[in-house]
Amino acid sequence: MSKFKNFNIKDNEVLKGSVYLNNSKKNIDKDEYMILNMKHNLSYKIESEKNKNPNLLDDFKIKFKRYRENWNLQPKSCIEKKFLGTQMANEKIIPLCVDVEVASICDLACPFCYREFIVTPDKIINEKLCLNLIDQAGEMGVPSMKFNWRGEPLLNPKIYDYINYAKKKGILETIINTNATNLTETNSKKLIDSGLDLMIYSFDGGTKKTYEKMRPGRFHQNSFEKVYKNIKNFHRIRSDLGSKFPFTKIQMILTKDTTNEVDEFFNNFRGIVDNVTVNQYTERGGDIKDLNEDEKSKYKNILKENNFPENTPYMKDIEGNIKFATGREPCKQPFQRLLVTYEGKVAMCCYDWGASHPVGYTDEKAFNNSSDYKEVVHKIRNKKKGFELLKDAKLSAEHNKPKKKLNSLKEIWLGSEIDKVRVKHLNNQGGDLSICSKCTFKDVYKWNN
């Protein structure tokens, strides 16, 4: 077990979960759907008005297919060839996605969410910054943009404008994750009109009781019936408008509460959502369990029998089988995507919830933005409405302090700060980075039964 150098995962940070479950016989394949309906993609429609190339549609299809193939091939190739910024610049390797946090505010307080233990401001992105990031992504030829991270994107009233602007800048695939609490009929139509390509619903539980336990409201009670109705209505509205986009996907994480409700979950959404998926549970610091008492006992016995370190990361599959981590793998994200917070920090990956290891800055507000975070601490301490369920949240530690200098996304992507991260992962030393040593992302571990 020598590979577990500096491997120190606390009890409530153990990687947990279940294998990916895809009801493939009844689901629509997203990538095939996107290619089949490319003539309805707003970026293509805009380009076709000024470019009369008869092969333009085929070109867009090829571009999309290449982007999706490269999602795994690009980081794999970079890792095999030990590419850093210089080599990536020479090979014209660009981010395949730029995630922009248009809203860090969320109206739910899910017990499995990072917000439960890391202070997260209730803010939205500055419009000028957001448009500038979209401009840069378009100029670089980035194929996809995802407009959310820690918060609920529909709480930013300009989200529809940002998506539409991105499509006008040639972004091939625009994406949001949403809890659908604010997916009203009006907002549904605005999302469809914006040109959004992919909308992923987060919905946990096949029954009212489990859903409302897993996704409690912060400012007012959240309702299973309301959110289910919103999702159902969106399907109807999209059909009534004759629109092919956005493609919809819904996902539930498997925990002790949801494991027995998989059938109900599929039955609820089959026919009104294009792709229904159940995913493994990854611990994010909340008080959620995915092991029953018998499984906990099995886990401890296997650790003892195999002389595994205490709290070795594990995954549980749909049948209750447990896999254990036997070492680390290089992380793909530093070779795959960039993420920008609402205040302009560029995070090394989407699992660095507090952006505590920034690799660059795109806005001066990111240099010293402690006031937004201290405001949350103050509200928690004073038990303000909407902060009662976040009582255990603490300020995130600082794991990296780049020079306070503004850089473009391209400069950051090819820069020295993100290269420091890449070097560690290329040498299988990801665990030496303080923020990576406790990572809960399943793809950074080697697994054994």
Coordinates of C-alpha atoms in Angstrom, one line a residue:
M1 CA 0.0 0.0 0.0
S2 CA 3.0 2.3 -0.5
K3 CA 1.0 4.2 -3.2
F4 CA -1.1 5.8 -0.5
K5 CA 1.5 8.5 0.2
N6 CA 0.0 11.3 2.2
F7 CA -3.4 9.5 1.8
N8 CA -5.5 10.9 4.6
I9 CA -9.2 10.8 4.1
K10 CA -11.4 11.7 7.0
D11 CA -14.3 9.5 8.0
N12 CA -16.9 11.8 6.4
E13 CA -14.9 12.3 3.3
V14 CA -14.6 8.7 2.2
L15 CA -15.4 8.2 -1.5
K16 CA -18.7 6.3 -1.7
G17 CA -21.1 5.2 -4.3
S18 CA -22.5 2.8 -6.7
V19 CA -21.6 1.9 -10.2
Y20 CA -23.2 3.9 -13.0
L21 CA -26.6 2.5 -13.9
N22 CA -27.8 3.3 -17.4
N23 CA -31.2 2.0 -18.5
S24 CA -29.9 1.9 -22.0
K25 CA -32.8 0.0 -23.6
K26 CA -35.1 2.9 -22.8
N27 CA -32.8 5.9 -22.8
I28 CA -32.0 8.1 -25.7
D29 CA -28.2 8.4 -26.3
K30 CA -27.4 12.1 -25.9
D31 CA -24.5 12.3 -28.4
E32 CA -26.4 10.5 -31.1
Y33 CA -29.4 12.7 -30.5
M34 CA -27.2 15.9 -30.8
I35 CA -25.7 14.7 -34.1
L36 CA -29.1 13.6 -35.5
N37 CA -30.6 16.9 -34.7
M38 CA -27.7 19.2 -35.5
K39 CA -29.7 21.2 -38.0
H40 CA -31.7 22.5 -35.0
N41 CA -28.6 23.5 -33.0
L42 CA -28.7 27.3 -32.7
S43 CA -25.0 27.8 -33.4
Y44 CA -25.4 25.9 -36.7
K45 CA -28.6 27.8 -37.6
I46 CA -26.8 31.2 -37.0
E47 CA -23.7 30.1 -39.0
S48 CA -25.8 28.7 -41.9
E49 CA -27.4 32.1 -42.4
K50 CA -24.1 33.6 -43.4
N51 CA -22.2 30.6 -44.6
K52 CA -23.7 28.8 -47.6
N53 CA -21.2 26.0 -47.6
P54 CA -23.3 22.9 -48.6
N55 CA -21.1 20.8 -46.3
L56 CA -21.6 23.0 -43.3
L57 CA -24.1 20.7 -41.5
D58 CA -21.7 17.7 -42.0
D59 CA -18.9 19.9 -40.7
F60 CA -20.8 20.7 -37.5
K61 CA -21.6 17.0 -37.0
I62 CA -18.0 16.1 -37.4
K63 CA -16.9 18.9 -35.0
F64 CA -19.4 17.7 -32.4
K65 CA -18.3 14.0 -32.8
R66 CA -14.7 15.0 -32.4
Y67 CA -15.4 17.0 -29.3
R68 CA -17.1 14.1 -27.6
E69 CA -14.5 11.6 -28.7
N70 CA -11.8 13.9 -27.3
W71 CA -13.5 14.2 -24.0
N72 CA -11.6 11.1 -22.9
L73 CA -9.0 10.8 -25.6
Q74 CA -7.5 14.2 -25.1
P75 CA -6.6 13.9 -21.4
K76 CA -5.5 10.3 -22.0
S77 CA -3.1 11.3 -24.7
C78 CA -1.8 14.3 -22.7
I79 CA -1.1 12.0 -19.7
E80 CA 0.6 9.3 -21.9
K81 CA 2.8 11.9 -23.6
K82 CA 3.3 13.9 -20.4
F83 CA 2.2 17.1 -22.1
L84 CA 2.4 20.4 -20.2
G85 CA 1.4 23.9 -21.3
T86 CA 4.2 24.3 -23.9
Q87 CA 3.4 21.0 -25.7
M88 CA -0.3 21.7 -25.4
A89 CA 0.2 25.1 -27.1
N90 CA 2.3 23.5 -29.9
E91 CA -0.4 20.9 -30.5
K92 CA -3.2 23.5 -30.2
I93 CA -4.9 21.5 -27.4
I94 CA -7.7 23.6 -25.9
P95 CA -10.1 23.2 -23.1
L96 CA -13.1 21.0 -24.2
C97 CA -15.3 22.8 -21.7
V98 CA -15.3 26.0 -19.7
D99 CA -17.6 25.9 -16.7
V100 CA -18.8 29.4 -15.6
E101 CA -20.5 29.8 -12.3
V102 CA -23.3 32.2 -13.2
A103 CA -24.8 31.8 -9.7
S104 CA -23.3 30.5 -6.5
I105 CA -26.6 30.9 -4.6
C106 CA -28.8 27.9 -4.2
D107 CA -32.4 27.7 -2.8
L108 CA -31.9 24.1 -1.5
A109 CA -29.8 22.7 1.4
C110 CA -29.2 19.1 0.3
P111 CA -27.5 17.1 3.1
F112 CA -25.1 15.6 0.6
C113 CA -23.9 18.9 -0.8
Y114 CA -20.6 20.7 -0.2
R115 CA -22.5 23.7 1.1
E116 CA -23.1 21.7 4.2
F117 CA -19.5 22.0 5.3
I118 CA -17.8 24.6 3.0
V119 CA -19.0 28.2 3.2
T120 CA -20.5 29.3 -0.2
P121 CA -21.7 32.8 -1.0
D122 CA -25.2 33.6 -2.3
K123 CA -24.0 35.6 -5.3
I124 CA -24.3 35.8 -9.1
I125 CA -21.7 36.6 -11.6
N126 CA -21.0 40.1 -12.9
E127 CA -22.5 40.5 -16.4
K128 CA -19.4 42.0 -18.0
L129 CA -17.2 39.2 -16.6
C130 CA -19.5 36.5 -17.9
L131 CA -19.7 38.0 -21.4
N132 CA -16.0 38.4 -21.5
L133 CA -15.4 34.7 -20.5
I134 CA -17.8 33.6 -23.3
D135 CA -16.0 35.8 -25.8
Q136 CA -12.7 34.2 -24.8
A137 CA -14.1 30.7 -25.0
G138 CA -15.5 31.5 -28.5
E139 CA -12.2 32.9 -29.7
M140 CA -10.3 29.8 -28.4
G141 CA -12.8 27.5 -30.2
V142 CA -13.9 25.8 -27.0
P143 CA -16.7 23.4 -28.0
S144 CA -18.8 23.5 -24.8
M145 CA -19.7 25.7 -21.9
K146 CA -21.5 24.7 -18.7
F147 CA -23.2 27.6 -16.9
N148 CA -23.3 26.5 -13.3
W149 CA -21.2 25.0 -10.5
R150 CA -22.1 25.5 -6.8
G151 CA -25.4 27.1 -7.3
E152 CA -28.7 27.1 -9.1
P153 CA -28.3 28.8 -12.5
L154 CA -32.0 29.7 -12.8
L155 CA -31.6 32.1 -9.9
N156 CA -29.6 34.3 -12.2
P157 CA -32.2 36.2 -14.3
K158 CA -29.6 36.7 -17.1
I159 CA -28.9 33.0 -17.6
Y160 CA -31.0 33.0 -20.8
D161 CA -29.0 35.9 -22.2
Y162 CA -25.7 34.2 -21.4
I163 CA -26.7 30.9 -23.1
N164 CA -27.9 32.8 -26.2
Y165 CA -24.8 34.9 -26.3
A166 CA -22.6 31.7 -26.2
K167 CA -24.6 30.2 -29.1
K168 CA -24.0 33.3 -31.1
K169 CA -20.3 33.0 -30.3
G170 CA -20.3 29.5 -31.8
I171 CA -20.3 27.4 -28.7
L172 CA -21.4 24.0 -29.9
E173 CA -22.9 22.6 -26.7
T174 CA -24.3 24.7 -23.8
I175 CA -25.2 23.0 -20.6
I176 CA -26.8 23.6 -17.2
N177 CA -27.6 21.5 -14.2
T178 CA -30.7 22.5 -12.4
N179 CA -32.8 21.5 -9.4
A180 CA -35.9 22.6 -11.4
T181 CA -37.5 24.4 -8.5
N182 CA -37.7 27.6 -10.7
L183 CA -38.5 25.9 -13.9
T184 CA -41.7 27.7 -14.4
E185 CA -43.6 27.8 -17.7
T186 CA -42.2 31.2 -18.5
N187 CA -38.6 30.2 -17.7
S188 CA -39.0 26.9 -19.7
K189 CA -39.9 28.9 -22.8
K190 CA -37.0 31.3 -22.2
L191 CA -34.6 28.4 -21.9
I192 CA -35.8 26.8 -25.1
D193 CA -35.6 30.1 -26.9
S194 CA -32.0 30.7 -25.6
G195 CA -30.7 27.8 -27.6
L196 CA -29.7 25.6 -24.6
D197 CA -28.5 22.2 -25.7
L198 CA -28.4 20.1 -22.6
M199 CA -30.3 20.4 -19.3
I200 CA -29.5 18.0 -16.5
Y201 CA -32.0 17.7 -13.7
S202 CA -30.8 16.8 -10.2
F203 CA -33.6 14.9 -8.5
D204 CA -33.0 12.5 -5.6
G205 CA -35.7 10.0 -4.6
G206 CA -38.5 8.0 -6.2
T207 CA -41.0 9.1 -3.6
K208 CA -42.2 12.3 -2.0
K209 CA -40.8 11.4 1.4
T210 CA -37.3 10.6 0.2
Y211 CA -37.1 13.5 -2.2
E212 CA -38.1 16.1 0.3
K213 CA -35.6 14.6 2.8
M214 CA -32.8 14.7 0.3
R215 CA -33.6 18.1 -1.1
P216 CA -35.0 20.4 1.6
G217 CA -35.6 24.1 0.8
R218 CA -33.5 26.8 2.4
F219 CA -35.9 29.7 2.4
H220 CA -39.2 27.9 2.1
Q221 CA -40.4 24.3 1.9
N222 CA -39.5 22.4 -1.2
S223 CA -42.2 20.3 -2.8
F224 CA -41.9 17.0 -4.7
E225 CA -45.2 17.7 -6.5
K226 CA -44.1 21.2 -7.6
V227 CA -40.7 20.1 -9.0
Y228 CA -42.1 17.0 -10.6
K229 CA -44.8 19.1 -12.3
N230 CA -42.2 21.6 -13.5
I231 CA -40.2 18.8 -15.2
K232 CA -43.3 17.2 -16.7
N233 CA -44.5 20.6 -18.0
F234 CA -41.1 21.3 -19.6
H235 CA -41.5 18.2 -21.6
R236 CA -44.9 19.2 -22.8
I237 CA -43.8 22.8 -23.6
R238 CA -40.8 21.6 -25.6
S239 CA -43.1 19.3 -27.5
D240 CA -45.8 22.0 -28.1
L241 CA -43.1 24.4 -29.4
G242 CA -41.8 21.7 -31.8
S243 CA -38.3 22.2 -30.3
K244 CA -35.6 19.4 -30.3
F245 CA -33.5 21.2 -27.7
P246 CA -32.5 21.2 -24.9
F247 CA -31.9 17.4 -24.6
T248 CA -32.9 16.5 -21.0
K249 CA -31.3 14.2 -18.6
I250 CA -32.2 13.4 -15.0
Q251 CA -29.9 11.8 -12.4
M252 CA -30.3 10.4 -8.9
I253 CA -27.5 9.5 -6.6
L254 CA -27.6 6.1 -4.8
T255 CA -27.7 6.3 -1.0
K256 CA -29.2 4.2 1.7
D257 CA -32.5 6.0 1.2
T258 CA -32.7 6.0 -2.6
T259 CA -31.3 2.6 -3.4
N260 CA -34.7 0.9 -2.9
E261 CA -36.5 3.5 -5.0
V262 CA -34.7 3.0 -8.4
D263 CA -37.8 1.5 -10.0
E264 CA -40.0 4.4 -8.8
F265 CA -37.5 6.9 -10.1
F266 CA -37.4 5.4 -13.5
N267 CA -41.1 5.0 -13.7
N268 CA -41.6 8.7 -12.6
F269 CA -39.5 10.1 -15.4
R270 CA -39.5 7.6 -18.2
G271 CA -41.3 9.3 -21.1
I272 CA -40.9 12.8 -19.9
V273 CA -37.1 13.0 -19.7
D274 CA -34.8 11.9 -22.5
N275 CA -32.3 10.1 -20.4
V276 CA -32.9 8.7 -16.9
T277 CA -29.8 7.8 -14.9
V278 CA -28.8 6.6 -11.5
N279 CA -25.2 7.5 -10.4
Q280 CA -22.9 6.4 -7.7
Y281 CA -22.8 8.5 -4.6
T282 CA -19.6 10.5 -3.9
E283 CA -19.3 11.8 -0.4
R284 CA -19.2 15.6 -0.3
G285 CA -19.1 16.1 3.4
G286 CA -22.8 15.8 4.3
D287 CA -24.4 13.4 6.7
I288 CA -25.5 10.9 4.1
K289 CA -25.0 7.2 4.3
D290 CA -24.9 4.6 1.5
L291 CA -24.0 1.6 3.7
N292 CA -26.3 -0.3 6.0
E293 CA -25.0 -1.9 9.2
D294 CA -24.2 -5.2 7.5
E295 CA -22.3 -3.5 4.7
K296 CA -20.4 -1.3 7.2
S297 CA -19.3 -4.5 9.0
K298 CA -18.3 -6.1 5.7
Y299 CA -16.3 -2.9 4.8
K300 CA -14.4 -3.0 8.1
N301 CA -13.7 -6.7 7.9
I302 CA -12.2 -6.4 4.4
L303 CA -10.0 -3.6 5.5
K304 CA -8.7 -5.7 8.4
E305 CA -8.3 -8.9 6.3
N306 CA -6.4 -7.1 3.6
N307 CA -4.4 -4.8 5.8
F308 CA -5.9 -1.8 4.0
P309 CA -5.5 1.7 5.6
E310 CA -8.4 2.9 7.7
N311 CA -11.0 4.8 5.7
T312 CA -9.7 3.5 2.4
P313 CA -12.0 4.9 -0.4
Y314 CA -14.6 2.5 -1.7
M315 CA -17.4 2.3 -4.2
K316 CA -20.6 0.2 -3.8
D317 CA -22.4 -1.1 -6.8
I318 CA -26.1 -1.6 -7.4
E319 CA -25.9 -5.2 -6.0
G320 CA -24.1 -4.2 -2.8
N321 CA -20.6 -5.3 -3.9
I322 CA -17.8 -3.1 -2.6
K323 CA -14.6 -2.1 -4.5
F324 CA -11.6 -0.6 -2.8
A325 CA -9.0 1.9 -3.9
T326 CA -5.6 0.5 -4.3
G327 CA -3.8 3.6 -5.4
R328 CA -4.2 6.8 -7.5
E329 CA -4.6 7.6 -11.2
P330 CA -3.7 10.9 -12.9
C331 CA -6.7 13.3 -12.9
K332 CA -8.1 14.1 -16.3
Q333 CA -9.6 17.5 -15.5
P334 CA -6.4 19.6 -15.7
F335 CA -6.1 18.4 -19.3
Q336 CA -9.8 18.6 -20.1
R337 CA -11.5 21.7 -18.8
L338 CA -11.4 25.0 -16.9
L339 CA -13.8 26.3 -14.3
V340 CA -14.4 30.0 -13.4
T341 CA -16.1 31.1 -10.2
Y342 CA -18.6 34.0 -10.0
E343 CA -15.9 36.3 -8.8
G344 CA -13.3 35.3 -11.5
K345 CA -11.2 32.6 -9.8
V346 CA -10.1 29.8 -12.1
A347 CA -10.3 26.6 -10.2
M348 CA -8.1 23.6 -10.9
C349 CA -11.1 21.3 -11.1
C350 CA -14.8 21.1 -10.3
Y351 CA -14.2 19.1 -7.1
D352 CA -12.3 22.0 -5.5
W353 CA -15.6 23.3 -4.1
G354 CA -14.1 26.4 -2.4
A355 CA -11.8 27.1 -5.4
S356 CA -9.2 26.9 -2.7
H357 CA -6.5 25.9 -5.2
P358 CA -6.9 28.6 -7.9
V359 CA -4.7 28.4 -10.9
G360 CA -5.4 32.0 -12.1
Y361 CA -7.6 35.0 -12.0
T362 CA -9.8 36.6 -14.6
D363 CA -11.2 39.5 -12.5
E364 CA -9.8 41.7 -9.8
K365 CA -12.6 40.8 -7.4
A366 CA -11.0 37.4 -7.1
F367 CA -7.8 38.8 -5.6
N368 CA -9.5 39.5 -2.3
N369 CA -13.1 38.5 -1.9
S370 CA -13.2 37.5 1.7
S371 CA -16.1 39.8 2.5
D372 CA -18.6 37.6 0.5
Y373 CA -17.6 34.5 2.5
K374 CA -17.5 36.3 5.9
E375 CA -21.0 37.5 5.2
V376 CA -22.1 33.9 5.0
V377 CA -20.3 33.1 8.3
H378 CA -22.0 36.0 9.9
K379 CA -25.5 34.9 8.8
I380 CA -24.9 31.3 9.9
R381 CA -23.8 32.5 13.4
N382 CA -26.8 34.7 13.7
K383 CA -29.1 32.0 12.5
K384 CA -30.5 34.0 9.6
K385 CA -33.3 32.5 7.6
G386 CA -32.0 30.2 5.0
F387 CA -28.8 29.5 6.9
E388 CA -30.1 27.2 9.6
L389 CA -29.3 24.0 7.7
L390 CA -25.7 25.2 6.9
K391 CA -24.6 25.5 10.5
D392 CA -21.6 23.2 10.1
A393 CA -20.2 25.1 7.1
K394 CA -16.6 26.4 7.6
L395 CA -14.4 28.7 5.5
S396 CA -12.3 26.7 3.1
A397 CA -8.5 26.6 3.6
E398 CA -6.2 28.2 1.1
H399 CA -4.2 25.6 -0.8
N400 CA -2.6 27.8 -3.4
K401 CA -1.9 31.5 -3.9
P402 CA -1.1 32.5 -7.4
K403 CA 0.4 35.9 -8.1
K404 CA -2.4 38.5 -8.1
K405 CA -2.4 39.2 -11.8
L406 CA -5.2 39.1 -14.4
N407 CA -4.8 36.6 -17.2
S408 CA -6.9 35.3 -20.1
L409 CA -8.3 31.8 -20.1
K410 CA -5.8 30.8 -22.7
E411 CA -2.9 32.1 -20.6
I412 CA -4.2 30.2 -17.6
W413 CA -4.8 27.0 -19.6
L414 CA -1.2 27.1 -20.8
G415 CA 0.3 28.7 -17.6
S416 CA 2.7 27.6 -14.9
E417 CA 0.1 27.3 -12.1
I418 CA -2.0 24.6 -13.7
D419 CA 1.2 23.0 -15.0
K420 CA 2.3 22.5 -11.3
V421 CA -0.9 20.5 -10.8
R422 CA -0.3 18.6 -14.1
V423 CA 3.2 17.6 -13.2
K424 CA 2.1 16.1 -9.9
H425 CA -0.6 14.0 -11.6
L426 CA 1.7 13.0 -14.5
N427 CA 4.1 11.6 -11.9
N428 CA 1.3 9.8 -9.9
Q429 CA 1.8 12.2 -7.1
G430 CA -1.6 13.8 -7.0
G431 CA -1.9 12.9 -3.4
D432 CA 1.0 15.2 -2.6
L433 CA -1.3 18.2 -3.4
S434 CA -3.2 19.1 -0.3
I435 CA -6.4 19.7 -2.1
C436 CA -6.1 16.5 -4.1
S437 CA -5.1 14.3 -1.2
K438 CA -8.7 14.2 0.0
C439 CA -10.4 14.1 -3.5
T440 CA -13.6 12.1 -3.7
F441 CA -13.7 11.8 -7.5
K442 CA -13.7 8.1 -8.3
D443 CA -11.7 8.5 -11.5
V444 CA -8.5 9.4 -9.6
Y445 CA -8.3 6.0 -7.9
K446 CA -7.4 2.5 -9.0
W447 CA -10.1 0.0 -8.0
N448 CA -10.0 -3.6 -6.9
N449 CA -12.8 -5.9 -5.9

